[in-house]
PDB file of C-alpha atoms in Angstrom:
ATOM      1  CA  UNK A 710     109.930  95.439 125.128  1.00  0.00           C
ATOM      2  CA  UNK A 711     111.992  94.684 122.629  1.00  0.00           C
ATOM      3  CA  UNK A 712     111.768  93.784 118.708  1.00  0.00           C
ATOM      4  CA  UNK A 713     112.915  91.056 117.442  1.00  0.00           C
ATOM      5  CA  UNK A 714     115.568  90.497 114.880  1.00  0.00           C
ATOM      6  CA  UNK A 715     113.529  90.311 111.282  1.00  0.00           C
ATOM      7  CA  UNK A 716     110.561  91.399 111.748  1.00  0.00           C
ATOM      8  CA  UNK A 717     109.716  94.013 109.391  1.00  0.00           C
ATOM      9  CA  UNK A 718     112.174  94.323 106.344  1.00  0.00           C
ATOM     10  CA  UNK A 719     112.954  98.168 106.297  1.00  0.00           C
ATOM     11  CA  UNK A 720     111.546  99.261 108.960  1.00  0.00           C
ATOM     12  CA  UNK A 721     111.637 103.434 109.213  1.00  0.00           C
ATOM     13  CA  UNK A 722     109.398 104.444 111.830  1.00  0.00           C
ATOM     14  CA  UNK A 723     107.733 103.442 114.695  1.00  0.00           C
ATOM     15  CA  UNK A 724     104.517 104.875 116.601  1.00  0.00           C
ATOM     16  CA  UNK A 725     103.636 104.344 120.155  1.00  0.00           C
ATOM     17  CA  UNK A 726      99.488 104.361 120.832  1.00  0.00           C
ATOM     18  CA  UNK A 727      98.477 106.881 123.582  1.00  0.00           C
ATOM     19  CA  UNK A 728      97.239 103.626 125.709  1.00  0.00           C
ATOM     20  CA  UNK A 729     100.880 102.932 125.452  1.00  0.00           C
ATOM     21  CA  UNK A 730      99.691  99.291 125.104  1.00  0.00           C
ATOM     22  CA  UNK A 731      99.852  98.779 121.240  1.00  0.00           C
ATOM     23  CA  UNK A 732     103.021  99.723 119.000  1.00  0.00           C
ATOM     24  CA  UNK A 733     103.040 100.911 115.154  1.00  0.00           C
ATOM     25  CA  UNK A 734     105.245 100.571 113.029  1.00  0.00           C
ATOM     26  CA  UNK A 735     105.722 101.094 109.042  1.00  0.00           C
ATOM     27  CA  UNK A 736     108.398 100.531 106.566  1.00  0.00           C
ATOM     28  CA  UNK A 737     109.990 100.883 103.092  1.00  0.00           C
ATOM     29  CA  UNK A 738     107.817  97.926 101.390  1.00  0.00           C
ATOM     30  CA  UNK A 739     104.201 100.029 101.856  1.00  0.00           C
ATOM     31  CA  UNK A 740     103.493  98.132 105.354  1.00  0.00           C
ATOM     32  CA  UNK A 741     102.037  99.128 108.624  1.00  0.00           C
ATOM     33  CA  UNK A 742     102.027  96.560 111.353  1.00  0.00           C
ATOM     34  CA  UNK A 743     100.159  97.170 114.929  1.00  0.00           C
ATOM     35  CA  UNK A 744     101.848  95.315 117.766  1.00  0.00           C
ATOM     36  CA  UNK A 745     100.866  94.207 120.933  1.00  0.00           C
ATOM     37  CA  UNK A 746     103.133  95.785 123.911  1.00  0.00           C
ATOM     38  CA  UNK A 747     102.191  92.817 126.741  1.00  0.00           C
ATOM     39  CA  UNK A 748     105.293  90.564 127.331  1.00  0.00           C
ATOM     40  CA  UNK A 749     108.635  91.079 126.926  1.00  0.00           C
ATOM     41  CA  UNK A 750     108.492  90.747 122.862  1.00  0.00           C
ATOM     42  CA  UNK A 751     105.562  92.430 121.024  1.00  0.00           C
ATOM     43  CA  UNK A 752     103.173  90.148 119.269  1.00  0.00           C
ATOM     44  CA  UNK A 753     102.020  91.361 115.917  1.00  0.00           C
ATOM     45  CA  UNK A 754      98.455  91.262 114.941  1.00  0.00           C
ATOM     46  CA  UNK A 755      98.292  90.229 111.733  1.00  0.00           C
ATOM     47  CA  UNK A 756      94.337  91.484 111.094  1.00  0.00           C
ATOM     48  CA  UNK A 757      95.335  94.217 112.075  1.00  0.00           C
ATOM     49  CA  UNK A 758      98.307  94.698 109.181  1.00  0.00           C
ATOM     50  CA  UNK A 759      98.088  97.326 106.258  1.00  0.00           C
ATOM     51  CA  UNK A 760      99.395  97.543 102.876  1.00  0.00           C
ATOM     52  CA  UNK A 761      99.977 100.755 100.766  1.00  0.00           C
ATOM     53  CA  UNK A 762      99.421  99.765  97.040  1.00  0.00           C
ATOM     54  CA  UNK A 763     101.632 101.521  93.983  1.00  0.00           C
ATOM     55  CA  UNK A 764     100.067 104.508  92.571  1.00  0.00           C
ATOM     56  CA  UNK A 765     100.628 102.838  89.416  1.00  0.00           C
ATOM     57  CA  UNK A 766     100.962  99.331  88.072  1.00  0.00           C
ATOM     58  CA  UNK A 767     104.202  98.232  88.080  1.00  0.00           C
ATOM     59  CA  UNK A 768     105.898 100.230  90.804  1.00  0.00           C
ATOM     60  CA  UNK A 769     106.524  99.740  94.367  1.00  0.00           C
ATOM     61  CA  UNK A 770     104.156 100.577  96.904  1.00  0.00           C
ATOM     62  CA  UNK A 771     105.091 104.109  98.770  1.00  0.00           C
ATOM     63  CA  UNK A 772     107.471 103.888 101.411  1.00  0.00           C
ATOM     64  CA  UNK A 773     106.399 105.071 104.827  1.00  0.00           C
ATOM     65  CA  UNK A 774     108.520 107.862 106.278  1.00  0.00           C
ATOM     66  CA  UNK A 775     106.250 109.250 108.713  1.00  0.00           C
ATOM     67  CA  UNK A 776     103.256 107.848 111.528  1.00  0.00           C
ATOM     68  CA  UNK A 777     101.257 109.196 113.925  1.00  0.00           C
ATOM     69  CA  UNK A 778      98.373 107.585 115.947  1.00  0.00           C
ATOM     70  CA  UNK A 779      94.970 109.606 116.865  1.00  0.00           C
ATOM     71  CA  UNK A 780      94.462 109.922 120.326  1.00  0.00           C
ATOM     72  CA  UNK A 781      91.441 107.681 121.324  1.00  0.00           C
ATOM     73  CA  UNK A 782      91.048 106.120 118.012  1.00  0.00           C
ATOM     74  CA  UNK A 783      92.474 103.049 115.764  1.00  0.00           C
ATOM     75  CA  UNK A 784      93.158 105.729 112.818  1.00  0.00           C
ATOM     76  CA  UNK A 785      96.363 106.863 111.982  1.00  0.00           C
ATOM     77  CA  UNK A 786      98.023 108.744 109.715  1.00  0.00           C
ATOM     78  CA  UNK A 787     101.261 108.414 107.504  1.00  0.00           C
ATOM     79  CA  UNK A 788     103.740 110.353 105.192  1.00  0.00           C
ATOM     80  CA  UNK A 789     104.905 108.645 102.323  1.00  0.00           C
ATOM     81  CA  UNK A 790     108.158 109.103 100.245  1.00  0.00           C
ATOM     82  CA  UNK A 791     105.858 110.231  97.309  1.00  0.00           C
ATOM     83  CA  UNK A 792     105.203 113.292 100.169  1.00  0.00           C
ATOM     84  CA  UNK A 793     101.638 112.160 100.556  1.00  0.00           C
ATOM     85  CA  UNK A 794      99.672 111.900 103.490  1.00  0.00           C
ATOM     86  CA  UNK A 795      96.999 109.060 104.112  1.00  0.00           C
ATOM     87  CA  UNK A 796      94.702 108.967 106.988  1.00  0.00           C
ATOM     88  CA  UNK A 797      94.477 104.758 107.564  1.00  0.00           C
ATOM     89  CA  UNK A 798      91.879 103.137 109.126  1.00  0.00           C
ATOM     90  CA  UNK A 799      89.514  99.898 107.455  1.00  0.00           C
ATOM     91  CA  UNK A 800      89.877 101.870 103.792  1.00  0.00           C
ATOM     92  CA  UNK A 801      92.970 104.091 103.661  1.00  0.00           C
ATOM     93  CA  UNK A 802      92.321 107.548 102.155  1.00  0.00           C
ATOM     94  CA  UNK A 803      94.546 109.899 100.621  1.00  0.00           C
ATOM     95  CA  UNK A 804      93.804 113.522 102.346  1.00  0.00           C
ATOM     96  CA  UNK A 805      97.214 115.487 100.835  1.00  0.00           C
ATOM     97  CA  UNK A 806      98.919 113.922  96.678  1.00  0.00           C
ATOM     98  CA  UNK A 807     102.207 115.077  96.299  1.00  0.00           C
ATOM     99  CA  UNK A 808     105.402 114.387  93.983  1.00  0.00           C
ATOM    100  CA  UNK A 809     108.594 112.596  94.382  1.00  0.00           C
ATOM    101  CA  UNK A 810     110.755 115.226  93.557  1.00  0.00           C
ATOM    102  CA  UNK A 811     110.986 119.262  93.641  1.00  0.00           C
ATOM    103  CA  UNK A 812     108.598 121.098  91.448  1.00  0.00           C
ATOM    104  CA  UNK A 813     109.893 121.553  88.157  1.00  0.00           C
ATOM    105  CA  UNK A 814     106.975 122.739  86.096  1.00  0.00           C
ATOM    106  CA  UNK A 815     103.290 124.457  87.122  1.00  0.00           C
ATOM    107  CA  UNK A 816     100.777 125.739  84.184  1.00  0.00           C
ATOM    108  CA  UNK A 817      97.360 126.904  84.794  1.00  0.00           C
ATOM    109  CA  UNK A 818      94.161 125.895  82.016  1.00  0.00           C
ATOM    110  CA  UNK A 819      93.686 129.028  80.186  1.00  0.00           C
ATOM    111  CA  UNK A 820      89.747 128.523  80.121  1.00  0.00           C
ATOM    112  CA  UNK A 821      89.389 126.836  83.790  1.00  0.00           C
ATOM    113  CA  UNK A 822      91.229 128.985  86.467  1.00  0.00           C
ATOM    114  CA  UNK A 823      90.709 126.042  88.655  1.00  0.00           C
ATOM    115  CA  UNK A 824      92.999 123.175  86.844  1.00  0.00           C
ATOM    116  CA  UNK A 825      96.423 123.431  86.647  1.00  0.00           C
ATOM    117  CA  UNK A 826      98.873 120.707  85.950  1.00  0.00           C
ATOM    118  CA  UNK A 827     102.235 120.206  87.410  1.00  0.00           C
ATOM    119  CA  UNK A 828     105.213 117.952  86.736  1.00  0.00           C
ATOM    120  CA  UNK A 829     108.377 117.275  89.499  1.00  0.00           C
ATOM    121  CA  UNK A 830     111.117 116.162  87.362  1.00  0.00           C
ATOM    122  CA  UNK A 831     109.550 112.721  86.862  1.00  0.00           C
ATOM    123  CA  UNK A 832     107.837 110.401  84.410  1.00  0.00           C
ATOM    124  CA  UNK A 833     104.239 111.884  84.720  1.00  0.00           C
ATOM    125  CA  UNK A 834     102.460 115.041  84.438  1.00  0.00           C
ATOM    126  CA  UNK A 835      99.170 115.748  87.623  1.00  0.00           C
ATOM    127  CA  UNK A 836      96.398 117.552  86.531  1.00  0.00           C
ATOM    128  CA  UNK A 837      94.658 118.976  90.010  1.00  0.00           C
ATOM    129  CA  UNK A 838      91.326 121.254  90.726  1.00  0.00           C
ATOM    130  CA  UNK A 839      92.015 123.828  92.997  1.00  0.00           C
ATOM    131  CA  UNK A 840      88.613 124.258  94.074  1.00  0.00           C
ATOM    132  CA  UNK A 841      88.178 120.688  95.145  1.00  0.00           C
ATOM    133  CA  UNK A 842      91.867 120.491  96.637  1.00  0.00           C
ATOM    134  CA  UNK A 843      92.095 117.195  94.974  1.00  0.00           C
ATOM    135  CA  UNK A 844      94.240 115.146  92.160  1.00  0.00           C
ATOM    136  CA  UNK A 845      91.616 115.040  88.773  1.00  0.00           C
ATOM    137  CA  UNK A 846      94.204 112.990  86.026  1.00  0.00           C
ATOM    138  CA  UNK A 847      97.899 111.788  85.637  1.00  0.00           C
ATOM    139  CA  UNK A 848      99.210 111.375  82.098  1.00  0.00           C
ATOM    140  CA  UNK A 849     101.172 108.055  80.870  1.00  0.00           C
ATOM    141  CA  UNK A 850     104.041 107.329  82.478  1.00  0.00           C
ATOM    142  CA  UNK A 851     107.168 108.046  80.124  1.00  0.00           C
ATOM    143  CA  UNK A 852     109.321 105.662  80.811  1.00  0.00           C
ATOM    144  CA  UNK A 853     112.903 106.737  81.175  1.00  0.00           C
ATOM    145  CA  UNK A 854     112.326 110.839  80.873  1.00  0.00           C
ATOM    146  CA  UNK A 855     111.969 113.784  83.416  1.00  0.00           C
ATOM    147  CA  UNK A 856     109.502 116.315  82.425  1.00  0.00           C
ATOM    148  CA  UNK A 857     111.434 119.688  82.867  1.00  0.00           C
ATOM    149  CA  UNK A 858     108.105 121.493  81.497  1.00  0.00           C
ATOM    150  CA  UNK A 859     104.944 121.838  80.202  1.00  0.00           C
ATOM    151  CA  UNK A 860     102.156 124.203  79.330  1.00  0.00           C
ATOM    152  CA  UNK A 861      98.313 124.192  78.123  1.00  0.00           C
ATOM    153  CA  UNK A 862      97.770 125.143  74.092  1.00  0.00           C
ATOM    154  CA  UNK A 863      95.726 127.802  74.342  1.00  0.00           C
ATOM    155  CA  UNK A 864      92.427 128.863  73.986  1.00  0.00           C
ATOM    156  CA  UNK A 865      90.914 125.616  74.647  1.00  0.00           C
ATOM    157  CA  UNK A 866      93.647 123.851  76.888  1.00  0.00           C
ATOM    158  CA  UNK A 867      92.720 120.162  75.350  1.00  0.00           C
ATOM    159  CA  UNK A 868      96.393 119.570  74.584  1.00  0.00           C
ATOM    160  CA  UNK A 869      99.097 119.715  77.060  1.00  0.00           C
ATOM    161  CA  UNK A 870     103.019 119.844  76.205  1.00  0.00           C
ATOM    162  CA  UNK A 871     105.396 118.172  78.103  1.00  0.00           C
ATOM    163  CA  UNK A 872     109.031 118.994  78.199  1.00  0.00           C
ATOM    164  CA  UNK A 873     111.701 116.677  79.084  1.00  0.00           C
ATOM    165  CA  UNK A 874     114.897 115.953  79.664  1.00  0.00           C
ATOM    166  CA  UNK A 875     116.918 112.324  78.795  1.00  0.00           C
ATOM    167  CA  UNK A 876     118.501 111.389  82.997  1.00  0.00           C
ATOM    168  CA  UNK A 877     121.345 109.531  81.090  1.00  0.00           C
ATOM    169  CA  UNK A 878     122.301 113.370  79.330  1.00  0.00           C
TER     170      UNK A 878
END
């Protein structure tokens, strides 16, 4: 088969079922389509569509970069350009947050060994619990800045400091 011209705006990657009958594919506007592989053009399924939504209002839903079908199942899973991973089936699920951008700042809670908050050169700070392997808080998004730093006030840890850096400097 072959696609035809316009139909996904950015696509980036494409997934082949095990049945070999039904085609995946996802792209730079948050999408994943699930075609049908019987003629010589693939039909798209439109119940079958997903959408990503932003992490935050405002922004763009997360690219997809990477998919992969389960064998013998209609879940998938995808990669996103903010280096999550999201296992997708009726109600997508996040199973791995990430950042956008290299690690530029880690602090642990001087009272709670199990929070610590990190910050990847962008507009937000992540607060995450160790023992639960999962994301507990983002701060406000400042607009404009990259947070080079940060670090808990001790004893308590109620007050974080952020660091940053202006992008136009």
């Amino acid at each position: 088969p072959r696609l035809a011209p316009g139909i996904q705006p950015e696509l980036r990657v494409l997934a082949l079922r095990p049945s070999g009958r039904e085609l995946l594919t996802g792209g730079g506007g948050g999408v994943i389509c699930e075609w049908e592989l019987t003629g010589e053009v693939p039909l798209q399924v439109p119940s079958r569509t997903r959408r990503m939504h932003p992490a935050f209002e405002g922004e763009r839903p997360p690219a997809i970069r990477s998919l992969d079908a389960r064998p013998g199942s209609d879940i998938f899973v995808i990669g996103t350009s903010r280096c999550e991973l999201w296992e997708v089936d009726s109600e997508p699920s996040m199973l791995v947050a990430g950042h956008v951008a290299d690690l530029a700042a880690v602090d642990a809670h001087p009272r709670s060994p199990e929070l610590f908050m990190t910050a990847a050169e962008g507009e937000r700070a992540y607060l995450w619990d160790a023992s639960e392997r999962r994301l507990r808080g983002v701060t406000e998004r400042l607009s404009g800045e990259r947070i080079q730093c940060l670090a808990f006030q001790p004893p308590a840890g109620k007050v974080v400091a952020l660091g940053t850096v202006d992008p136009a400097a």
